[in-house]
Short mmCIF file of C-alpha atoms in Angstrom, two decimals:
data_model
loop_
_atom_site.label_atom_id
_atom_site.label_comp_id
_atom_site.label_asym_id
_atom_site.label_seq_id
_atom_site.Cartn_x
_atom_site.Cartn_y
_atom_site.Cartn_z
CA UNK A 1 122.89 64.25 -33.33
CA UNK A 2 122.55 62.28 -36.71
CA UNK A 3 124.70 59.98 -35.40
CA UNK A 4 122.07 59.08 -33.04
CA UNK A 5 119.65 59.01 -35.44
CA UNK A 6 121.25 56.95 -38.23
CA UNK A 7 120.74 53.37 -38.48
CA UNK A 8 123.05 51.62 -36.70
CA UNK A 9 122.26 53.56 -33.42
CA UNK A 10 121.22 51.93 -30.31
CA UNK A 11 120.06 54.72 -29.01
CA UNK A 12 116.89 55.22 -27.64
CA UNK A 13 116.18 58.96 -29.79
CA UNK A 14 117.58 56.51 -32.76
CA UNK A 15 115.54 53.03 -32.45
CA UNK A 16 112.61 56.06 -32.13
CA UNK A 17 113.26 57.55 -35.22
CA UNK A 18 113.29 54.50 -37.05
CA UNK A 19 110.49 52.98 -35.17
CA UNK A 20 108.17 55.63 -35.13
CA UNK A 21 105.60 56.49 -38.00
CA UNK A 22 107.16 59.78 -39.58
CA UNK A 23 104.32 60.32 -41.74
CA UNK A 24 101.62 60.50 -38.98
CA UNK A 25 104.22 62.83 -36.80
CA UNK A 26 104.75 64.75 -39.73
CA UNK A 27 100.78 65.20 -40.00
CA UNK A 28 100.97 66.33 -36.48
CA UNK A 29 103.08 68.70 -36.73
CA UNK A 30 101.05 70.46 -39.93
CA UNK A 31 98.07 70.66 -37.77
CA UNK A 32 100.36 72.53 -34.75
CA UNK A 33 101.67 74.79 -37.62
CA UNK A 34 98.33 75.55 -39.14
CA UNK A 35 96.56 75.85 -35.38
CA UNK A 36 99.50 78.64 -34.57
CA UNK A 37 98.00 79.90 -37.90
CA UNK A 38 94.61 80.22 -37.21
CA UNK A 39 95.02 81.39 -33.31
CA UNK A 40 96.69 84.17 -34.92
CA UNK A 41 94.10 85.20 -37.50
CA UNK A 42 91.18 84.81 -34.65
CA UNK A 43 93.66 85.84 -31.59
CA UNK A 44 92.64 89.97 -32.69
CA UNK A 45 88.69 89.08 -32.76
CA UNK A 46 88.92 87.47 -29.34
CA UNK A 47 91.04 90.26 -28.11
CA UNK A 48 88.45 92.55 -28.35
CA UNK A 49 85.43 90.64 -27.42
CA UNK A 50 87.16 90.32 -24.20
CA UNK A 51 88.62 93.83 -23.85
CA UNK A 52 86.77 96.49 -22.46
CA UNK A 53 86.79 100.51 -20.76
CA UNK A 54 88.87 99.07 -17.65
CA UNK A 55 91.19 96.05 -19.15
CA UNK A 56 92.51 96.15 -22.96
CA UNK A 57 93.58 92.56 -24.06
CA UNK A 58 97.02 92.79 -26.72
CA UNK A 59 95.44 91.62 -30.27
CA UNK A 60 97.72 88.58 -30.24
CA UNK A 61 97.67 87.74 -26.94
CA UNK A 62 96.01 84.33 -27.64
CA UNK A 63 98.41 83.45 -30.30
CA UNK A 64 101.34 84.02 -28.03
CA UNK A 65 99.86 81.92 -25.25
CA UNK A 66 99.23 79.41 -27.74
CA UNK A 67 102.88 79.10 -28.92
CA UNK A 68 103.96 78.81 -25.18
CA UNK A 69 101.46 75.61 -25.01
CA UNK A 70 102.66 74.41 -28.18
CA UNK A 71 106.25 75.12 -26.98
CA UNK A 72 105.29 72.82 -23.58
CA UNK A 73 102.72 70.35 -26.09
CA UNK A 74 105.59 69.46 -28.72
CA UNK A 75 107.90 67.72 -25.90
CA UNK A 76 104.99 65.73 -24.06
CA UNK A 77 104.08 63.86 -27.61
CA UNK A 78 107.51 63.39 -28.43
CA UNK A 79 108.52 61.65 -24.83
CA UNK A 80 104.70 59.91 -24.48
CA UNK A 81 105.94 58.62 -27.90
CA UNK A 82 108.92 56.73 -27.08
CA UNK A 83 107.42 55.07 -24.26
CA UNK A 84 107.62 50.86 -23.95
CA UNK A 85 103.81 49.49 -24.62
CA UNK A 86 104.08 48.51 -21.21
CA UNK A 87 105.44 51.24 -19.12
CA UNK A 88 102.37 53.42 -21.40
CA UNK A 89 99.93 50.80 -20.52
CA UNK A 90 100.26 51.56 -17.07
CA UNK A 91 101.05 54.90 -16.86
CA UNK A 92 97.69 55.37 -18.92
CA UNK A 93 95.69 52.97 -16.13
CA UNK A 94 97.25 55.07 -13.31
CA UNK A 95 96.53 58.36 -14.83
CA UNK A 96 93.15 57.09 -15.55
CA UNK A 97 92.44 56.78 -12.18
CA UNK A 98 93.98 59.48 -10.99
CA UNK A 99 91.56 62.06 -13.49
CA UNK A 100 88.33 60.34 -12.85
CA UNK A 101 88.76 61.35 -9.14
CA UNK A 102 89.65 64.94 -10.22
CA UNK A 103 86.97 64.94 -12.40
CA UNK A 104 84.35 63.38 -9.25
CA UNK A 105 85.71 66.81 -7.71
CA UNK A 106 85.55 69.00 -10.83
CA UNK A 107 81.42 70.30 -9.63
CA UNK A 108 82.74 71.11 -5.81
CA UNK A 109 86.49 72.52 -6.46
CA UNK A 110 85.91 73.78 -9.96
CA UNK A 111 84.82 76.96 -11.53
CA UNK A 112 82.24 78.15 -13.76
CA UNK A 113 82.82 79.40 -16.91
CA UNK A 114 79.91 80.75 -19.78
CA UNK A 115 77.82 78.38 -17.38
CA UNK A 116 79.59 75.83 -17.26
CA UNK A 117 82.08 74.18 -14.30
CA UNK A 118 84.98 72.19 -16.10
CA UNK A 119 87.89 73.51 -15.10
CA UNK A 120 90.44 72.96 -11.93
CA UNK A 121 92.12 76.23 -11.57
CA UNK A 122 95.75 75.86 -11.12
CA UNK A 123 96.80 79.70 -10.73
CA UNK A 124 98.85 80.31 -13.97
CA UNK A 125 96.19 77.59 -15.67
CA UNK A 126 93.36 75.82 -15.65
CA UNK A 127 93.43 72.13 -15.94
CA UNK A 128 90.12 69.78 -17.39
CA UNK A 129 90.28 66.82 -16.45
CA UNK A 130 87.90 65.69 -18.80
CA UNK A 131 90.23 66.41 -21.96
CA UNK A 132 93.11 64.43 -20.28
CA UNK A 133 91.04 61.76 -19.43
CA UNK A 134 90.08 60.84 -23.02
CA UNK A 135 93.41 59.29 -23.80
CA UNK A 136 93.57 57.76 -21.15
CA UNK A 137 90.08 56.11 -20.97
CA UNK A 138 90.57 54.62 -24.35
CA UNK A 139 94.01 53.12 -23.65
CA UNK A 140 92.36 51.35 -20.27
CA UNK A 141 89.53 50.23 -22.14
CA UNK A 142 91.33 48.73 -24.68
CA UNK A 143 93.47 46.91 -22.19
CA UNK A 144 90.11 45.59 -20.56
CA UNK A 145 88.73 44.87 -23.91
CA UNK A 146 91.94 43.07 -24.96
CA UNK A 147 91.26 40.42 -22.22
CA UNK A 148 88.37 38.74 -24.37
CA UNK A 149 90.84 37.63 -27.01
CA UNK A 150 91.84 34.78 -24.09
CA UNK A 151 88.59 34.03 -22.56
CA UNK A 152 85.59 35.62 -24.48
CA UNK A 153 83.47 34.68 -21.58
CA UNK A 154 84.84 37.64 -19.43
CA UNK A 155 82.21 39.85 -18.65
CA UNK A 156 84.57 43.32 -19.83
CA UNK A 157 81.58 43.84 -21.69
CA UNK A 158 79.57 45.07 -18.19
CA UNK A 159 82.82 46.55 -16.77
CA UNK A 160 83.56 48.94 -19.76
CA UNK A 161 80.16 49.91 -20.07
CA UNK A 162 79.64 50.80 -15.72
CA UNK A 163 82.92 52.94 -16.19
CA UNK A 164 81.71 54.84 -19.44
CA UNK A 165 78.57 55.62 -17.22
CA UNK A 166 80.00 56.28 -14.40
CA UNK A 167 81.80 59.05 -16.21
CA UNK A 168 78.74 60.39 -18.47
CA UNK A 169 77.52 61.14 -15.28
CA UNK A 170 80.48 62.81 -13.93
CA UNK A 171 80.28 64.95 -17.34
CA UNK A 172 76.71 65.58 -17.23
CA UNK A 173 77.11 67.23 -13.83
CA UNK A 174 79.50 70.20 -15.25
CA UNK A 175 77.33 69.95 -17.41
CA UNK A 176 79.36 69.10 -20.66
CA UNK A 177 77.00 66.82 -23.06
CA UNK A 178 79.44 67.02 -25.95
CA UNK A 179 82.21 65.33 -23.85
CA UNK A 180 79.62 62.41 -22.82
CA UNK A 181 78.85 61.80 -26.77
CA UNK A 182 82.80 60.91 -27.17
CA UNK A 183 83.29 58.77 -24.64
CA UNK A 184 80.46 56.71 -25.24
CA UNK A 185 81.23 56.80 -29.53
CA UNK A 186 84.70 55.73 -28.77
CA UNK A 187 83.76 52.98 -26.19
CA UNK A 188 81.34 51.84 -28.87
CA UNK A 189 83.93 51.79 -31.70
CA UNK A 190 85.88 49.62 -29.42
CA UNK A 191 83.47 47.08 -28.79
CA UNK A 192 83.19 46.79 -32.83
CA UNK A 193 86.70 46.53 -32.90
CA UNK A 194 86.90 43.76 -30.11
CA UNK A 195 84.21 41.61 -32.00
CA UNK A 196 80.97 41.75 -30.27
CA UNK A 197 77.87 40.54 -31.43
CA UNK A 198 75.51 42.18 -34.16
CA UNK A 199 72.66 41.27 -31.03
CA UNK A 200 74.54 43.52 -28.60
CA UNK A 201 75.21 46.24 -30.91
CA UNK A 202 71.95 46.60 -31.70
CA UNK A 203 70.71 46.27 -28.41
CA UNK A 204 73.80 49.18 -27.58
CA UNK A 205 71.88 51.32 -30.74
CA UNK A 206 68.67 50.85 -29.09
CA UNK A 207 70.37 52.45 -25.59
CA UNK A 208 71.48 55.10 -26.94
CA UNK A 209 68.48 56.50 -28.76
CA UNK A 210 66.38 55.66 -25.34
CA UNK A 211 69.46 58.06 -23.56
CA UNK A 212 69.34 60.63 -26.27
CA UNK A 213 65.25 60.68 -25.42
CA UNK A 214 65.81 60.14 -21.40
CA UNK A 215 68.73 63.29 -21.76
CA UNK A 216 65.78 65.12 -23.52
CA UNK A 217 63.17 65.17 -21.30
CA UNK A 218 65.30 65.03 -18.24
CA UNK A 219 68.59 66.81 -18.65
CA UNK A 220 67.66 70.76 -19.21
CA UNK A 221 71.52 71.23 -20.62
CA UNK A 222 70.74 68.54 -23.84
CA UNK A 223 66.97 69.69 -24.38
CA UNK A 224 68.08 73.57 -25.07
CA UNK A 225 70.62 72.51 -27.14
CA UNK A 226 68.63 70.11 -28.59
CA UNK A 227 65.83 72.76 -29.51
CA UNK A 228 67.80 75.82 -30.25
CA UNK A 229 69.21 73.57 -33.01
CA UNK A 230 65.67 72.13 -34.43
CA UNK A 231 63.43 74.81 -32.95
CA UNK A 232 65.61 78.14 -33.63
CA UNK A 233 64.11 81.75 -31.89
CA UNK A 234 65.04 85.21 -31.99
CA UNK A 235 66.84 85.52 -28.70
CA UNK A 236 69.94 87.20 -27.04
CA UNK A 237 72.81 86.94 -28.83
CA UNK A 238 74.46 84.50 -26.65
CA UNK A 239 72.11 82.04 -27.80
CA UNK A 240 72.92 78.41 -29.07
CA UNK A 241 71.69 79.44 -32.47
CA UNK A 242 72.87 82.32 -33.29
CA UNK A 243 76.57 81.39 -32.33
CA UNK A 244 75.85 78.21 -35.38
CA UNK A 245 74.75 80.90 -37.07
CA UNK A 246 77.58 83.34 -37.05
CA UNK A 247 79.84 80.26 -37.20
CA UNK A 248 77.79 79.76 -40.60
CA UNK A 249 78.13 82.98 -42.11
CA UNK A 250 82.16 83.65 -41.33
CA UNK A 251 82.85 80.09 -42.67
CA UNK A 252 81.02 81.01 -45.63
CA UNK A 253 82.51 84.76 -46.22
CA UNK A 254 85.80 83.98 -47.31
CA UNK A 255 84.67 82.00 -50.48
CA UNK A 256 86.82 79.25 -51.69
CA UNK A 257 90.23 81.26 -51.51
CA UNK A 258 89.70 83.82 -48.31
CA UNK A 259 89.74 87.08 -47.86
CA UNK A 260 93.33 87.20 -47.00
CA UNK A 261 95.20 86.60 -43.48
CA UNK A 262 94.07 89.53 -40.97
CA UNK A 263 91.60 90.48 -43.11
CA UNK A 264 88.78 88.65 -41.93
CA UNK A 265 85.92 91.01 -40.92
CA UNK A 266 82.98 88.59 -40.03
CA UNK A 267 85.15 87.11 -37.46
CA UNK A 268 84.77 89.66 -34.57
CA UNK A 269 81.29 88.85 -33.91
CA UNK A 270 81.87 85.15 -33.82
CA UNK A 271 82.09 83.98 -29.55
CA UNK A 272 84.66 81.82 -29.11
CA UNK A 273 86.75 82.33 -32.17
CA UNK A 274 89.60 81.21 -31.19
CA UNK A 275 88.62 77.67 -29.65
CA UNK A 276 84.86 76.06 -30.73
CA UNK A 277 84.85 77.99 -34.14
CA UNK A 278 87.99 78.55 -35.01
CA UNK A 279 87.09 76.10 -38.44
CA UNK A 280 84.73 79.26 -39.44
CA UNK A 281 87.52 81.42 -38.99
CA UNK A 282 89.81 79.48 -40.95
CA UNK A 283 87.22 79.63 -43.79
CA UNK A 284 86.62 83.11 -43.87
CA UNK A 285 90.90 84.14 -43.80
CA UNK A 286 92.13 80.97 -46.08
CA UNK A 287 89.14 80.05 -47.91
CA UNK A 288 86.91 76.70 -48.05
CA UNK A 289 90.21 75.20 -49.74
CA UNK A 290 92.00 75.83 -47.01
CA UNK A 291 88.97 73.97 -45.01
CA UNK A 292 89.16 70.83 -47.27
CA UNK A 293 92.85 70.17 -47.04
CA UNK A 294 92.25 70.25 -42.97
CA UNK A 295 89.70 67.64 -43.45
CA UNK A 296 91.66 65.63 -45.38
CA UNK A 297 94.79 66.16 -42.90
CA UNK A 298 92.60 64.24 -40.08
CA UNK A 299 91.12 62.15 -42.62
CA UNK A 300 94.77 61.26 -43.49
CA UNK A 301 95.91 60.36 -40.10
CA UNK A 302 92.71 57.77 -39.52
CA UNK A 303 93.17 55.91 -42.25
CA UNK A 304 96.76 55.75 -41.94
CA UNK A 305 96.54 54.58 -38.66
CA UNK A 306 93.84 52.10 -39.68
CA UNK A 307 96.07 50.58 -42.80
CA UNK A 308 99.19 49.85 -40.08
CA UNK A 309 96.70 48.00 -37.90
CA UNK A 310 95.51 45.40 -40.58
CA UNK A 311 98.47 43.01 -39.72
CA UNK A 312 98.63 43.80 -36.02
CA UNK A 313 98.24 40.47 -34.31
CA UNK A 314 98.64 42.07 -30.68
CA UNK A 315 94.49 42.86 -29.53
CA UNK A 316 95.99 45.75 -27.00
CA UNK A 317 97.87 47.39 -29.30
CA UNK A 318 95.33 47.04 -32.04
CA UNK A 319 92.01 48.24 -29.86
CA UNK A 320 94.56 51.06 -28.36
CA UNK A 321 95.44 52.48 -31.22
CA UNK A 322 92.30 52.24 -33.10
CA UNK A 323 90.76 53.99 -30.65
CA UNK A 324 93.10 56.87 -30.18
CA UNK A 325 92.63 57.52 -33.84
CA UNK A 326 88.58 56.92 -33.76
CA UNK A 327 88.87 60.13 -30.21
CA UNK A 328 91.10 62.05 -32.65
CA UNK A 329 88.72 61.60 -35.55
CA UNK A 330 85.38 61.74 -33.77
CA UNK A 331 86.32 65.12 -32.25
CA UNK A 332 87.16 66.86 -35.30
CA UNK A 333 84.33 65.61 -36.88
CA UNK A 334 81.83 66.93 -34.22
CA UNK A 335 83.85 70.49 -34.24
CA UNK A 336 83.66 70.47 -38.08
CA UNK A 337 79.88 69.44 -37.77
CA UNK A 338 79.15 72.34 -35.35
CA UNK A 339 80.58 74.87 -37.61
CA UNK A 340 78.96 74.17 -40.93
CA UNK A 341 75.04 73.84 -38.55
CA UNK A 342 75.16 70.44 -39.07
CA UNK A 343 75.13 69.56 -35.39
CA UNK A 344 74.50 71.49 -32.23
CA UNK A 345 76.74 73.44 -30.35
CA UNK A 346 78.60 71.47 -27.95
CA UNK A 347 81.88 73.07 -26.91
CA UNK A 348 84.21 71.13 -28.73
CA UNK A 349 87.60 71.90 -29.86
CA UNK A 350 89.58 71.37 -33.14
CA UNK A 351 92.32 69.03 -32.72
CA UNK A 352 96.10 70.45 -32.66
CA UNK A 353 94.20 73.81 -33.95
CA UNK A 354 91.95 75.50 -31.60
CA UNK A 355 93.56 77.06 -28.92
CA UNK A 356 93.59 75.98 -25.34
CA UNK A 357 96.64 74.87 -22.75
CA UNK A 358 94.76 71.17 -22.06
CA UNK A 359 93.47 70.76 -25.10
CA UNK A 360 97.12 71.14 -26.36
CA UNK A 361 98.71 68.83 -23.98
CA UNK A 362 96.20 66.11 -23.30
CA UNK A 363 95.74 65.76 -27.25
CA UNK A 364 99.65 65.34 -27.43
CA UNK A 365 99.72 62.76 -24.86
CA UNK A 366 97.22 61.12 -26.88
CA UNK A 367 98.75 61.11 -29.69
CA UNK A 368 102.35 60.50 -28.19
CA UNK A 369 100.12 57.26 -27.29
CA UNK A 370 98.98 56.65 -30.68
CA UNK A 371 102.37 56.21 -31.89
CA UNK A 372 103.85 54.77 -29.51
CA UNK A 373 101.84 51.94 -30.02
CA UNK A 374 102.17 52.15 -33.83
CA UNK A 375 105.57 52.20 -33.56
CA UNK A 376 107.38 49.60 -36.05
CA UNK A 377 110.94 47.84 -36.43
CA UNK A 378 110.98 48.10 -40.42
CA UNK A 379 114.06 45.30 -40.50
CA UNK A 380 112.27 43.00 -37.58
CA UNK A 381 110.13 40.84 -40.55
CA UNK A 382 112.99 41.31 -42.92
CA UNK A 383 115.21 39.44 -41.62
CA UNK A 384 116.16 35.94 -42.05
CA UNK A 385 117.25 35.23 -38.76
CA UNK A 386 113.54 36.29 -37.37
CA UNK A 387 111.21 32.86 -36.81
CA UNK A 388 108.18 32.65 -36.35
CA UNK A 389 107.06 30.28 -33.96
CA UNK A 390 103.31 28.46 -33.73
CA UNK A 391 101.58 25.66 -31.93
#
């Protein structure tokens, strides 16, 4: 084995090793480690929401579950990572096509969950296509986007934009509003990456605050978030606000060091511990330190993904993998956001933490995508026999 991964192997696990960015797979791979943490300190709480008189749930069965995905997870990023820019490229369009017709069928084949219809059941599983589909949008995007670096006259502008719709809509119909804000964020951040004009991003600002109204008035899903965050009432304790609120108060009870692992007590009347607020339970167990050095893991992997692109002279590779990092970076900032009542609920999971068998895997393939197309020869500009050829 370190044969094939010294130097002078032509291998492809070796040229891998050496090509691929071992600090951001090494950030990875602290986020699976500290998510396997966390499922286990909120795996108990959800236990025994969802126990009851006729079916008793094991306290860690969530944590073992999670280790299985991770098991399944770990493999995908590590093979998505050593694919060719090419063969990725198209295996991304194809799979691209392939989810948005899963997700057209996700409202007639799916089922509902806490009111919502996501989810594809596939008898051990259940499979949303949604999550998968992020990756995968972004990489086809960026390939469309790419195009204006030849002829800036193409209208990928138009075509971009009818596809994010088209799929807003498709999202809207589970309903899942949170989902709809990344997608259009990250096609956004692409167009700034691909150069439009200051006239059509403002004219793109002005769009969305009309949708944000238009969603409002006529999309009941976005209104009662919308005013059980501004407009909060004393109602069941399913409610929008008082889940921000719990989320609030077990973030806040473990102080800046936590009250120890397992001995969280806030935590069992948090919903949804172990996925959309598993941040809170990571505050109360390990502390607001604990907190701080997770922001600054994702904050880590942005901007090192960011400094590698400054000399990248290829406009695919560049608008891919600046956009897998702004998906990655967006949706822990919206989880993060949820948890500490700055934003709304809206369902969103903690990347490489909160637990979840698509989640897992679809946020491995996109990051398996990420480095494969940040993946490096360190010798290629070193060497003297390497020319550089212009017009």
């Amino acid at each position: 084995m370190s044969n094939q991964l010294s130097r002078a192997s032509k291998s492809r696990a070796g040229m891998w090793f050496w090509e691929v960015d071992r600090v951001l797979l090494l950030l990875a791979f602290l986020l699976i480690a500290i998510g396997l943490v966390a499922v286990a300190a909120a795996s108990p709480a959800t236990a025994r929401r969802y126990s009851d008189a006729s079916h008793q749930m094991a306290p860690m069965y969530y944590f073992w579950r999670q280790l299985m995905w991770v098991c399944v997870s770990v493999p995908v990023l590590i093979g998505v990572s050593m694919l060719p820019t090419t063969l990725a490229r198209r295996l991304s369009l194809i799979g691209a096509g392939v989810f948005i017709v899963l997700l057209a069928l996700v409202p007639f084949v799916g089922h509902e969950v806490n009111g919502a219809r996501r989810w594809i059941s596939l008898g051990i599983s259940d499979l949303q296509p949604s999550e998968f589909l992020k990756p995968l949008f972004i990489v086809s995007t960026a390939w469309m986007l790419s195009f204006r670096a030849r002829d800036p006259e193409l209208p990928v502008l138009f075509v971009t934009g009818g596809l994010t719709a088209l799929i807003g809509v498709l999202l809207m119909m589970q309903p899942d509003f949170g989902q709809t804000i990344v997608f259009g964020l990250v096609w956004v951040i692409l167009l700034m990456i691909s150069g439009i004009s200051p006239a059509a991003i403002a004219g793109l600002g002005g769009t969305a605050i009309a949708g944000v109204v238009a969603a409002y008035f006529f999309y009941g899903t976005a209104r009662t978030r919308i005013d059980n965050f501004l407009f909060p009432t004393k109602e069941a304790a399913l409610s929008d606000r008082y889940q921000l609120e719990m989320a609030h108060d077990t973030l806040a009870a473990g102080g800046l060091t936590g009250a120890g692992p397992g001995s969280g007590q806030v935590k069992f009347k948090l919903p949804e511990a172990h996925t959309d607020y598993i941040f809170s339970v990571i505050g109360e167990e390990f502390g607001l330190i604990a907190c701080a050095v997770i922001v600054l893991l994702y904050l880590a992997i942005v901007i090192r993904v960011l400094m590698k692109l400054l000399d990248e002279e290829d406009a695919f590779r560049l608008l891919a993998a600046a956009g897998l990092a702004a998906q990655f970076g967006v949706q822990a900032l919206i989880n993060m956001a949820v948890n500490t009542g700055i934003a709304p609920s809206k369902g969103m999971t903690l990347p490489f933490i909160s637990y979840g068998g698509s989640s897992m895997i679809a946020l491995s393939i996109g990051y398996g995508l990420l480095l494969a197309f940040t993946r490096r020869n360190p010798y290629l500009k070193r060497s003297p026999y390497t020319v550089r050829w212009s017009n």
